[in-house]
XYZ file of C-alpha atoms in Angstrom:
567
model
C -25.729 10.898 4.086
C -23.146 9.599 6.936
C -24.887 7.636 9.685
C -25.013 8.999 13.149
C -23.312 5.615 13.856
C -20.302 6.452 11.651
C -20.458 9.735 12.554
C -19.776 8.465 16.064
C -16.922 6.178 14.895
C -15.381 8.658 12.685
C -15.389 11.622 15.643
C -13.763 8.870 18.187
C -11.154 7.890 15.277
C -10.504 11.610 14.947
C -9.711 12.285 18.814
C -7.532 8.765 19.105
C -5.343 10.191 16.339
C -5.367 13.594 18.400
C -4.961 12.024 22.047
C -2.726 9.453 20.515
C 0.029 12.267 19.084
C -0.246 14.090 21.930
C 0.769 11.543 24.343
C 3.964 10.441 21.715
C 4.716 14.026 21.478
C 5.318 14.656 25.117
C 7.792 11.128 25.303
C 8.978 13.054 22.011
C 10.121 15.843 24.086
C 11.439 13.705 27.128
C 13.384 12.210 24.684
C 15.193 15.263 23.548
C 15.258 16.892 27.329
C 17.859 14.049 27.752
C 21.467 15.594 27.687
C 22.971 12.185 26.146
C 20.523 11.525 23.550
C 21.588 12.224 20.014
C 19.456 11.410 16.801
C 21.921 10.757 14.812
C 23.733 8.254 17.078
C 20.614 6.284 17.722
C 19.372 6.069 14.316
C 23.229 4.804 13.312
C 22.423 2.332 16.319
C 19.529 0.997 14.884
C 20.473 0.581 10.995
C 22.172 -2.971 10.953
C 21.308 -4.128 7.631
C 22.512 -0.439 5.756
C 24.061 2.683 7.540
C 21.972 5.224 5.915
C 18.089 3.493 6.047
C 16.150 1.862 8.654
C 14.160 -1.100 7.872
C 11.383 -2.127 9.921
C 13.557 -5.559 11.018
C 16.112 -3.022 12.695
C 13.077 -1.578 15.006
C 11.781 -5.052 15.139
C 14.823 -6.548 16.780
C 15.785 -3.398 19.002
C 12.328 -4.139 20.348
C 12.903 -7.841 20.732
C 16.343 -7.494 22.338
C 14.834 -5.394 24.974
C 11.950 -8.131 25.445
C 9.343 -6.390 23.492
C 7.162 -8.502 20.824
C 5.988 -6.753 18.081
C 4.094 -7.797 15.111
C 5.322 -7.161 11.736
C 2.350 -5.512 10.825
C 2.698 -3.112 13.653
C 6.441 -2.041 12.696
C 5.012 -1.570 8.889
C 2.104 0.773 10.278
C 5.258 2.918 12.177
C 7.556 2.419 9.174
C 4.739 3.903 6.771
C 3.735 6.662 9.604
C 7.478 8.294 8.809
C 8.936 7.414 5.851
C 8.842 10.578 3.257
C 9.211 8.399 0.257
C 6.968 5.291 1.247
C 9.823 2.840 0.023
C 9.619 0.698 3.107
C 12.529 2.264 5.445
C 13.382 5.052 7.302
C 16.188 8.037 6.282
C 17.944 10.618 8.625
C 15.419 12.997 8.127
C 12.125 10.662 8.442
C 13.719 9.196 11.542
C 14.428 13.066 13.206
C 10.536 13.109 12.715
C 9.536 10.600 14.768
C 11.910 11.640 17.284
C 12.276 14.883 17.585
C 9.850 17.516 19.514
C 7.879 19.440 17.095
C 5.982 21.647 19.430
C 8.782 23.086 20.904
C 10.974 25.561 18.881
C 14.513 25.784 20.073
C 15.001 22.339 21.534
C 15.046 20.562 18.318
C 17.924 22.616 16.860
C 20.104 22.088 20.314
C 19.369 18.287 19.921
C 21.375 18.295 16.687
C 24.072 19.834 17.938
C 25.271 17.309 20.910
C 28.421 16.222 19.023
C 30.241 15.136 22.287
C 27.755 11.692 22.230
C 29.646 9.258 20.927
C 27.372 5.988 21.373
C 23.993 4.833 22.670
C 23.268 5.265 26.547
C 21.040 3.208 28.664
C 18.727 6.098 29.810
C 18.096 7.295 26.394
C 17.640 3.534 25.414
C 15.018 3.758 28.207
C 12.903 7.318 26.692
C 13.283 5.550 23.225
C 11.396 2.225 24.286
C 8.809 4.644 25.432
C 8.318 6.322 22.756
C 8.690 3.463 20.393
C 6.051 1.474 22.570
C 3.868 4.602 22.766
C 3.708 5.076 19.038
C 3.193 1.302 18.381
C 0.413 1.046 20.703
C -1.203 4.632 19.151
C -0.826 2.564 15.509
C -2.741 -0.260 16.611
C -5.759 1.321 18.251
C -6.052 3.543 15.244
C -5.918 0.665 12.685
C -8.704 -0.914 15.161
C -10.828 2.043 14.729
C -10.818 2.328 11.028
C -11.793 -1.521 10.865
C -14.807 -0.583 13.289
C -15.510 2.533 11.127
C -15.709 0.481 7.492
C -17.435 -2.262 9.593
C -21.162 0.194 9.280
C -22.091 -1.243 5.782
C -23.503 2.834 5.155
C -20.210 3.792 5.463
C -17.815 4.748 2.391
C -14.764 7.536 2.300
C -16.742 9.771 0.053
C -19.904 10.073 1.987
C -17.358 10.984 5.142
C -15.168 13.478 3.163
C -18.371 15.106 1.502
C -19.827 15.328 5.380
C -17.089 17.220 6.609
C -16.039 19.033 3.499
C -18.326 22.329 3.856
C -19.727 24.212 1.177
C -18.027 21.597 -1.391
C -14.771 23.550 -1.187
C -12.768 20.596 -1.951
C -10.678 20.047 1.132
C -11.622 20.089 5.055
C -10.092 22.742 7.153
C -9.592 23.434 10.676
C -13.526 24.973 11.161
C -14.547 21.848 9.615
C -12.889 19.485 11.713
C -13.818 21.577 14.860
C -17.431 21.797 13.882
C -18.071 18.115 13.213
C -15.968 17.381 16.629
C -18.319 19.647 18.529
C -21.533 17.865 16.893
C -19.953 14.850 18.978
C -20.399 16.626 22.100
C -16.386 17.064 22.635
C -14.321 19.909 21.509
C -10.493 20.811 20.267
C -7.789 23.666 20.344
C -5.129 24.958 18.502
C -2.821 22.691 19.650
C -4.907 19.353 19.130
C -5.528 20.709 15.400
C -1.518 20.729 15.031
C -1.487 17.089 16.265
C -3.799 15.944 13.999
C -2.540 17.552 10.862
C 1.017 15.783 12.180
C -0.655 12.793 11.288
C -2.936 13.161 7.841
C -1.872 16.589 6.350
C 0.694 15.192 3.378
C 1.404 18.570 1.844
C 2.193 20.509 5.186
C -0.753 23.072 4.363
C -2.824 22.732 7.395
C -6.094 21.534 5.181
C -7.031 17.906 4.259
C -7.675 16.722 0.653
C -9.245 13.844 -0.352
C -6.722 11.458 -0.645
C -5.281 12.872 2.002
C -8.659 11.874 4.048
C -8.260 8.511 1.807
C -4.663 7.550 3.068
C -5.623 8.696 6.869
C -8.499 6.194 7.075
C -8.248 3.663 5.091
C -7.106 0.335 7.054
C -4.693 -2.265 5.869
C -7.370 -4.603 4.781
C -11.035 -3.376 4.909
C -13.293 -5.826 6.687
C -15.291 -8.063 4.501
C -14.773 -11.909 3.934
C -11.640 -11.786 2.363
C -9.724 -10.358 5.419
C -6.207 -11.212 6.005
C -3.998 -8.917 7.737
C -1.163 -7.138 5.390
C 1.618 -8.338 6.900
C 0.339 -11.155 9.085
C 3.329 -14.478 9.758
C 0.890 -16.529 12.068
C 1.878 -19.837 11.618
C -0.789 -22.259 10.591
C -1.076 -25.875 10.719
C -0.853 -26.112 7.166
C 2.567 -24.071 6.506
C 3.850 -25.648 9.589
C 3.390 -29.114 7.563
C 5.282 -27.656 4.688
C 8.344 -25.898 6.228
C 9.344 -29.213 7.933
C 9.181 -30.993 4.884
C 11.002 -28.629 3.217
C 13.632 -29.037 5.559
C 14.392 -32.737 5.216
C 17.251 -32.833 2.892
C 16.107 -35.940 1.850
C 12.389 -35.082 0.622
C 12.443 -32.481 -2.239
C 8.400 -32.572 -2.370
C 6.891 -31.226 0.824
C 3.721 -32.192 -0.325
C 1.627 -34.706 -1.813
C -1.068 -34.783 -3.707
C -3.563 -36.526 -0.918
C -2.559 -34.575 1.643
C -4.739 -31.858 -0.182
C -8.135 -31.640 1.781
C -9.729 -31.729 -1.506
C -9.170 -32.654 -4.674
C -10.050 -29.650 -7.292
C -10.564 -31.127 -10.654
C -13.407 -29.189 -11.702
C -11.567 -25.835 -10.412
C -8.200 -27.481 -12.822
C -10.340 -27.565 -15.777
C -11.956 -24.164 -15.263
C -8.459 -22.896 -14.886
C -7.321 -24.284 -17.779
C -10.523 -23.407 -20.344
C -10.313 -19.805 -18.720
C -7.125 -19.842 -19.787
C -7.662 -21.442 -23.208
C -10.656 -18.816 -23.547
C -8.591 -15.895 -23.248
C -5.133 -16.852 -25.680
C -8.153 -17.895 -28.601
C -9.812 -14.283 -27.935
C -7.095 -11.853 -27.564
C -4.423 -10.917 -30.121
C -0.873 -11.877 -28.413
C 0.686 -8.639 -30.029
C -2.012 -7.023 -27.533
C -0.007 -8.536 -24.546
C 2.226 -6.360 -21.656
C 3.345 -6.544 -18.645
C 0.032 -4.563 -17.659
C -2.265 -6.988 -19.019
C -3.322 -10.618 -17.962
C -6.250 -9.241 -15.879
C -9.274 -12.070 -16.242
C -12.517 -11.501 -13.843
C -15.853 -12.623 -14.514
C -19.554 -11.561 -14.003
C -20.078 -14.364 -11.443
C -16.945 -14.191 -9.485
C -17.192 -10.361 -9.077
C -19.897 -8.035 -7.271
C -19.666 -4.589 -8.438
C -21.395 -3.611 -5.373
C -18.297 -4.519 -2.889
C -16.442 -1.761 -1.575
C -12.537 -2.053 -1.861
C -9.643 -0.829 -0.318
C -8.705 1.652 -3.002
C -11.866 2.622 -4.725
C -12.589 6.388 -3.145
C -15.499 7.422 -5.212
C -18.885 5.547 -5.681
C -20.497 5.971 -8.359
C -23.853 6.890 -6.835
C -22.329 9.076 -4.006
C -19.866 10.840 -6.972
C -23.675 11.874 -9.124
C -24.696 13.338 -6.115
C -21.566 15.388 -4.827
C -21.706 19.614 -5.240
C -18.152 18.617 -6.976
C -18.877 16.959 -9.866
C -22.741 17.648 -10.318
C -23.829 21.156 -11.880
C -27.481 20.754 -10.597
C -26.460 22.859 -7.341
C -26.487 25.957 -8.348
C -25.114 27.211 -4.817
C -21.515 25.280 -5.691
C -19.043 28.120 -7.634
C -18.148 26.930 -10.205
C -15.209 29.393 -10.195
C -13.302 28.104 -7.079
C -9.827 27.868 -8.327
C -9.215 24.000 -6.614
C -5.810 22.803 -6.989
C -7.296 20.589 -10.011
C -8.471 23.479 -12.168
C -4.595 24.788 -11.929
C -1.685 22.908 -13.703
C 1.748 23.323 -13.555
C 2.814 27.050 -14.092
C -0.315 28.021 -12.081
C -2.933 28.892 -15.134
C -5.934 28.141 -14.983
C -7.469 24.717 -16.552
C -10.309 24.288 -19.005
C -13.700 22.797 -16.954
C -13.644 19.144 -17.596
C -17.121 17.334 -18.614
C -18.125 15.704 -15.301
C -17.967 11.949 -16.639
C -13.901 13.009 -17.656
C -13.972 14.288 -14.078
C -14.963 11.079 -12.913
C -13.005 9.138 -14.895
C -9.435 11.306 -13.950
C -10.727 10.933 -10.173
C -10.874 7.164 -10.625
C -7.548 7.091 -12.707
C -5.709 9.297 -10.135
C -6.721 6.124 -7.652
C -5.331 3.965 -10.292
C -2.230 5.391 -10.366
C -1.837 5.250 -6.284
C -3.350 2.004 -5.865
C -0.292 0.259 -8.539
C 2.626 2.863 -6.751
C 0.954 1.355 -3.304
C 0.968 -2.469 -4.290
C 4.512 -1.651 -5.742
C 5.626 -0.447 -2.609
C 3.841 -3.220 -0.104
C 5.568 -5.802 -3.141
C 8.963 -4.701 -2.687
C 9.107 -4.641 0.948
C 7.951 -7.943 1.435
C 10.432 -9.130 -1.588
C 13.007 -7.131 0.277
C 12.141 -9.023 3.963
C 12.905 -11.975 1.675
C 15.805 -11.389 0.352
C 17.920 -10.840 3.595
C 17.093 -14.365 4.408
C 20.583 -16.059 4.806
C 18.932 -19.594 3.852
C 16.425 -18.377 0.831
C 17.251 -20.093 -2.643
C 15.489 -19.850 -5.734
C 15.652 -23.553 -6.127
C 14.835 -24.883 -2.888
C 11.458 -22.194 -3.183
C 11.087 -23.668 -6.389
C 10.711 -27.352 -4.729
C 8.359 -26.355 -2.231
C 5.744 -25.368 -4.692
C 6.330 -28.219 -7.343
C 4.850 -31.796 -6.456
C 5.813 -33.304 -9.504
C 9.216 -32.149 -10.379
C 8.031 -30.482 -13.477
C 9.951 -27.759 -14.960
C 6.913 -25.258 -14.565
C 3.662 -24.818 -12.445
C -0.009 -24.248 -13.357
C -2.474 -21.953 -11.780
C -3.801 -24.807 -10.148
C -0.759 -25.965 -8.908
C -0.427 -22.306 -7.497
C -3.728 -21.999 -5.828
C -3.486 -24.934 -4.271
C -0.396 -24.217 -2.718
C -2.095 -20.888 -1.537
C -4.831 -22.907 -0.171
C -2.496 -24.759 2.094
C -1.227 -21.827 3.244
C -4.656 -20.360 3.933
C -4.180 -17.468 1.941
C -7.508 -16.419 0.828
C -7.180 -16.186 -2.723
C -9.999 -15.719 -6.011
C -9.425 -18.375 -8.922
C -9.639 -15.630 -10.682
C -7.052 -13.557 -9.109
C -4.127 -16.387 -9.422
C -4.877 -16.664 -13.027
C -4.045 -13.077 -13.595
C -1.031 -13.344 -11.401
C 0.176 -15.931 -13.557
C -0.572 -14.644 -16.884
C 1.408 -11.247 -15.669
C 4.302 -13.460 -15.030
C 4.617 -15.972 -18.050
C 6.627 -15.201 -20.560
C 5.267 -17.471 -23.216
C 1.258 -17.810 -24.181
C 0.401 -20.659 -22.063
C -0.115 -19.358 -18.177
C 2.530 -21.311 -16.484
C 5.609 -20.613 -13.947
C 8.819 -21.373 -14.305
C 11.980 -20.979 -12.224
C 12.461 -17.374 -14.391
C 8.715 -16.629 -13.438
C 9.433 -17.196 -10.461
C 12.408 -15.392 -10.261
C 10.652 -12.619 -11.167
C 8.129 -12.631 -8.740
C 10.666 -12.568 -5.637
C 13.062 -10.965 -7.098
C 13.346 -6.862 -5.439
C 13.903 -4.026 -7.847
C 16.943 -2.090 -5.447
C 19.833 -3.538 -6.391
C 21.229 -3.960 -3.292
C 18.407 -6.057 -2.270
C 18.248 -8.520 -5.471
C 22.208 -9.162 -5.462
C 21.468 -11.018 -1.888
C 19.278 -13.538 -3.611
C 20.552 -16.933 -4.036
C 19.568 -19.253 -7.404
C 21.171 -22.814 -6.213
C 21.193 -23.955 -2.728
C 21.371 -27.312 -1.291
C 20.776 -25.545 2.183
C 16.736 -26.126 3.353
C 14.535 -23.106 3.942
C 13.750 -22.513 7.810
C 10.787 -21.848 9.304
C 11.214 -17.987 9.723
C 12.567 -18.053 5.951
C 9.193 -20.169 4.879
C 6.947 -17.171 6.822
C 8.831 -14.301 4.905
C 8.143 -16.424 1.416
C 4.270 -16.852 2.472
C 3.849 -13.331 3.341
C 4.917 -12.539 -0.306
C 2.461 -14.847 -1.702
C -0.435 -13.148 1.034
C 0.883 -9.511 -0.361
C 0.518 -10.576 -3.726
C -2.518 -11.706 -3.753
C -4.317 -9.085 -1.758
C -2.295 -6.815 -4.324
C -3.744 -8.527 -7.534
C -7.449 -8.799 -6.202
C -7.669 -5.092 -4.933
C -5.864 -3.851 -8.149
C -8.626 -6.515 -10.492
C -11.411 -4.319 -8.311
C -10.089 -1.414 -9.626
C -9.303 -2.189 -13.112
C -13.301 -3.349 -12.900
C -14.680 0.190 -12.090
C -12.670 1.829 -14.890
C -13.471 -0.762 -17.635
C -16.656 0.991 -17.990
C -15.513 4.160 -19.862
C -14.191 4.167 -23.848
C -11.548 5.491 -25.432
C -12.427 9.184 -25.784
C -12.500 9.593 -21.524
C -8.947 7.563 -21.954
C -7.627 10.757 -24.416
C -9.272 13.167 -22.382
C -8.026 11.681 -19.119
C -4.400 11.085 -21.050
C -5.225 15.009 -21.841
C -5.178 16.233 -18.257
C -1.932 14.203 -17.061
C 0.381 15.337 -20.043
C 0.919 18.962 -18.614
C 3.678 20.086 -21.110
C 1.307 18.472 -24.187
C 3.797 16.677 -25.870
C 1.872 13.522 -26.202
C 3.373 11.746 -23.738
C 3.436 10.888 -20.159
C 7.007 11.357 -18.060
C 7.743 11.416 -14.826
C 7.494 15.067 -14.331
C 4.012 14.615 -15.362
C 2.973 12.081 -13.209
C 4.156 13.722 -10.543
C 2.084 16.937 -10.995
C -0.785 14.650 -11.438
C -0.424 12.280 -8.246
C 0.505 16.040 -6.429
C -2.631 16.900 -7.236
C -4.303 13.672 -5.878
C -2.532 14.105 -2.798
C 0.337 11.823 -3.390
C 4.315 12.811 -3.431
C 5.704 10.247 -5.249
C 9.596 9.586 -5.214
C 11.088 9.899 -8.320
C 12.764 6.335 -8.230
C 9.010 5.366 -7.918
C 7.630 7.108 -10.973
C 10.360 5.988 -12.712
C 9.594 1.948 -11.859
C 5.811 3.075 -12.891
C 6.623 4.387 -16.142
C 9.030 1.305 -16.806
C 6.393 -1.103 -15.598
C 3.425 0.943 -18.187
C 5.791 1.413 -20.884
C 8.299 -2.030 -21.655
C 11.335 -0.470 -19.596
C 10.827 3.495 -21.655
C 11.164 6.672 -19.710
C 7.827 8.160 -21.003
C 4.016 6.497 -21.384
C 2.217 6.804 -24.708
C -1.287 6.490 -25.157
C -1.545 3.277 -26.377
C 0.182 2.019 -23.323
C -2.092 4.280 -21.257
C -5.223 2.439 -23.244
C -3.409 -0.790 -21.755
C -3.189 0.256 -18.440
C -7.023 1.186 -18.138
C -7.431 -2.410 -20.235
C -9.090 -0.492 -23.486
C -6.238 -1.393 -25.506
């Protein structure tokens, strides 16, 4: 049962999205009331570091050359608002969303046609900063809310979703929404339905799934004692200390060993027998780029919520959708999970399978997420004039060895205050070496920064004698912050699934491989993310299946049994 305290929170989250795209769609349509103004002239404005994509660094600097500060975890929030393909930019078409009136018929289509603009002019400049600032503030009082709303420890996504979902149809319409709104003594129309399904509703079909519910609430970070904002380059004292050493030519060590505020033997050795532990235990043929993942009982409550993890187990017994003991629920209601591809109708699943395929679907979204968040932070990096492979390389070593150990790593994360789990930087480092022994070298390494576009990874210097600057040192932190966040959400995960055997993994393998041809491709996974509210680009499915598989187009099953650590 939802609290009347969440209740509360979620019914004032609800009307800021609603008030929120209101207000950006009138500046929307005082935008496009301007004779001069021209989508495609701004956007070409904008893109400085490619001519067909926007990255959040070109709205980023538009803002600052107009004396605007932003944060770069406000630009993400806009960039991720927009972009069709969640890669991190902006195309054509995502950026005519944001700009472009969608309450008003006609004036969108005479936008597109002003062909005698030729450049940029100051009073569209003007409308633009509006809206930009309008849509920026709107991002950071909802990401605000959600943080209040998973602040009420009784609160969790399923509780919320099965609150507002009723008769256990499987999605929450417009009667739903309207309903629970009126409970909170305030009411909505037509028109502020419209604004809020121009925020959440993914598939354009004017209801709300789960996961679409999931990706509309869920905050960056959820509050708990591990916070650290996404995205966050706040300076500390501690990487402060380190960028100015790496930037004497003359000092290739930034740090030394006493200027640690603790020494860490006994966390060394535990490293090290963890380590030892797990190559005596496993069978190296076993190893793939999927395992390396290394939690214990002690270091992990199974009662914390996590970013990612929709369904709890308790809440999931007791929902109308998975539990036949409510005999009012129809069994019969053709959700879009009972249907596959060419529209027949699926065999029932046991409930536990149903479970498990929920929790799998989450799987699946929470690696194509952390690929995502990875990228664009490698990306960021990578445009760095001054980044090197070498000089990076420096900055982490304190010995000049030719490779570093976990503990070497964490401690370097600890001056940085990143938060970060012994745990999770030992299965960060295990993903990356290539030999048995858990260590990182500069080809580790250059793995780990390294961005998957092309375009991107080309820009990435191995040798430089040139120092890293400050602003360079920030974008290489932030990577380290991403990945860790990244690796201890996706460890959570992997920790909720590790309960179920084999037979749930062929059932669950079952239900993704539509066509039945004992494999997994990309057409597949795409079905199956559809139907947990998730278009995936194909590029992305593609990295996925790459990622699962040892660089094949298709997943078997025994790299599925990998990927849910059974194999």
């Amino acid at each position: 049962m939802l609290s009347k305290e969440s209740q509360k929170n979620l019914a004032e989250l609800i009307m800021k999205i609603i008030e929120g795209e209101n207000k950006v769609e009138i500046l929307r349509k005082c935008l496009c009331e301007n004779y001069e103004f021209a989508p495609y002239v701004l956007f070409k404005s904008l893109c400085k570091v490619y001519p067909d994509s926007m990255l959040p660094k070109d709205i980023k600097d538009f803002l600052q050359q107009n004396n605007e500060e932003v944060s770069d975890q406000e630009v993400y929030l806009l960039v991720r608002q927009y972009s069709s393909l969640q890669n991190g930019r902006l195309n054509e078409e995502d950026f005519s969303h944001f700009v472009l009136t969608s309450t008003n018929e006609t004036l969108p289509s005479l936008v597109v046609q002003r062909f005698h603009v030729k450049d940029l002019r100051p009073g569209v400049k003007f409308s633009f900063m509006s809206l930009l600032k309008e849509e920026l503030r709107l991002q950071r009082e909802v990401e605000a809310s959600k943080i209040k709303l998973f602040q009420d420890p009784d609160f969790s996504l399923w509780k919320a979703f099965e609150h507002l979902n009723s008769g256990g149809k499987g999605y929450i319409s417009e009667g739903d929404f309207t309903d629970f709104i009126q409970k909170s003594g305030r009411f909505i129309g037509v028109t502020d339905y419209d604004a809020l399904m121009r925020r959440i509703d993914l598939e354009d079909d004017l209801v709300i799934s789960y996961n679409e519910f999931l990706e509309a609430l869920l905050p960056l970070q959820i509050p708990g004692q591990k916070d650290k904002p996404q995205n966050s380059i706040e300076k500390s004292e501690a990487s402060e200390k380190l960028s100015v050493q790496a930037s004497n030519k003359n000092s290739e060590k930034p740090l030394k060993k006493d200027q640690f505020e603790q020494s860490s033997k006994d966390l060394e050795e535990e490293l090290e027998n963890q380590s030892r532990k797990r190559s005596q235990n496993e069978d190296p043929d076993s190893q793939s780029k999927n395992e390396g993942i290394f939690i214990t009982e002690e270091d992990v409550n199974p009662e914390q919520d996590i970013e990612d993890k929709p369904i709890n187990h308790k809440d999931l017994e007791n929902s109308p959708r998975f539990n036949n003991s409510h005999e009012d629920i129809d069994e019969n209601y053709e959700t879009p999970e009972k249907r596959d591809s060419s529209g027949k109708k699926r065999q029932p699943q046991r409930h536990k399978t149903a479970e498990v395929t929920g929790k799998v679907g989450e799987l699946l979204i929470v690696l194509l997420d952390n690929h995502r968040k990875l990228e664009f932070a490698r990306q960021n990096l990578a445009i760095q004039d001054n980044f090197s492979l070498s000089q990076a390389f420096k900055i982490i070593s304190k010995d000049e060895s030719e490779s570093l150990s976990p503990y070497e790593i964490h401690k370097f994360l600890e001056e940085l205050n990143i938060s970060c789990d012994k745990n999770v930087v030992l299965s960060l480092v295990e993903k990356l070496s290539s030999k048995n022994e858990p260590h990182i070298g500069i080809q580790e390494l250059t793995k780990f920064v390294s961005p998957e576009d092309e375009e991107y990874k080309e820009l990435i210097q191995l040798e430089s004698d040139e120092p890293i600057s400050q602003n360079t040192f920030e974008m290489f932190r932030e990577l380290w912050d991403v990945a860790m966040i990244n690796e201890d959400k996706l460890l959570q995960v992997y920790e909720s699934i590790g309960e179920f055997n084999e037979e749930d993994a062929k059932e669950v393998f079952a239900a993704i491989d539509t066509d039945e041809d004992g494999e997994v491709n990309s057409e597949d996974l795409k079905h199956f993310l559809k139907i947990h509210g998730r278009n995936v680009s194909e590029k992305d499915r593609k990295t996925f299946i790459k990622s699962c598989s040892g660089e094949s187009d298709t997943i078997y099953f025994g790299d599925f049994k990998k990927l849910l650590s059974l194999g």
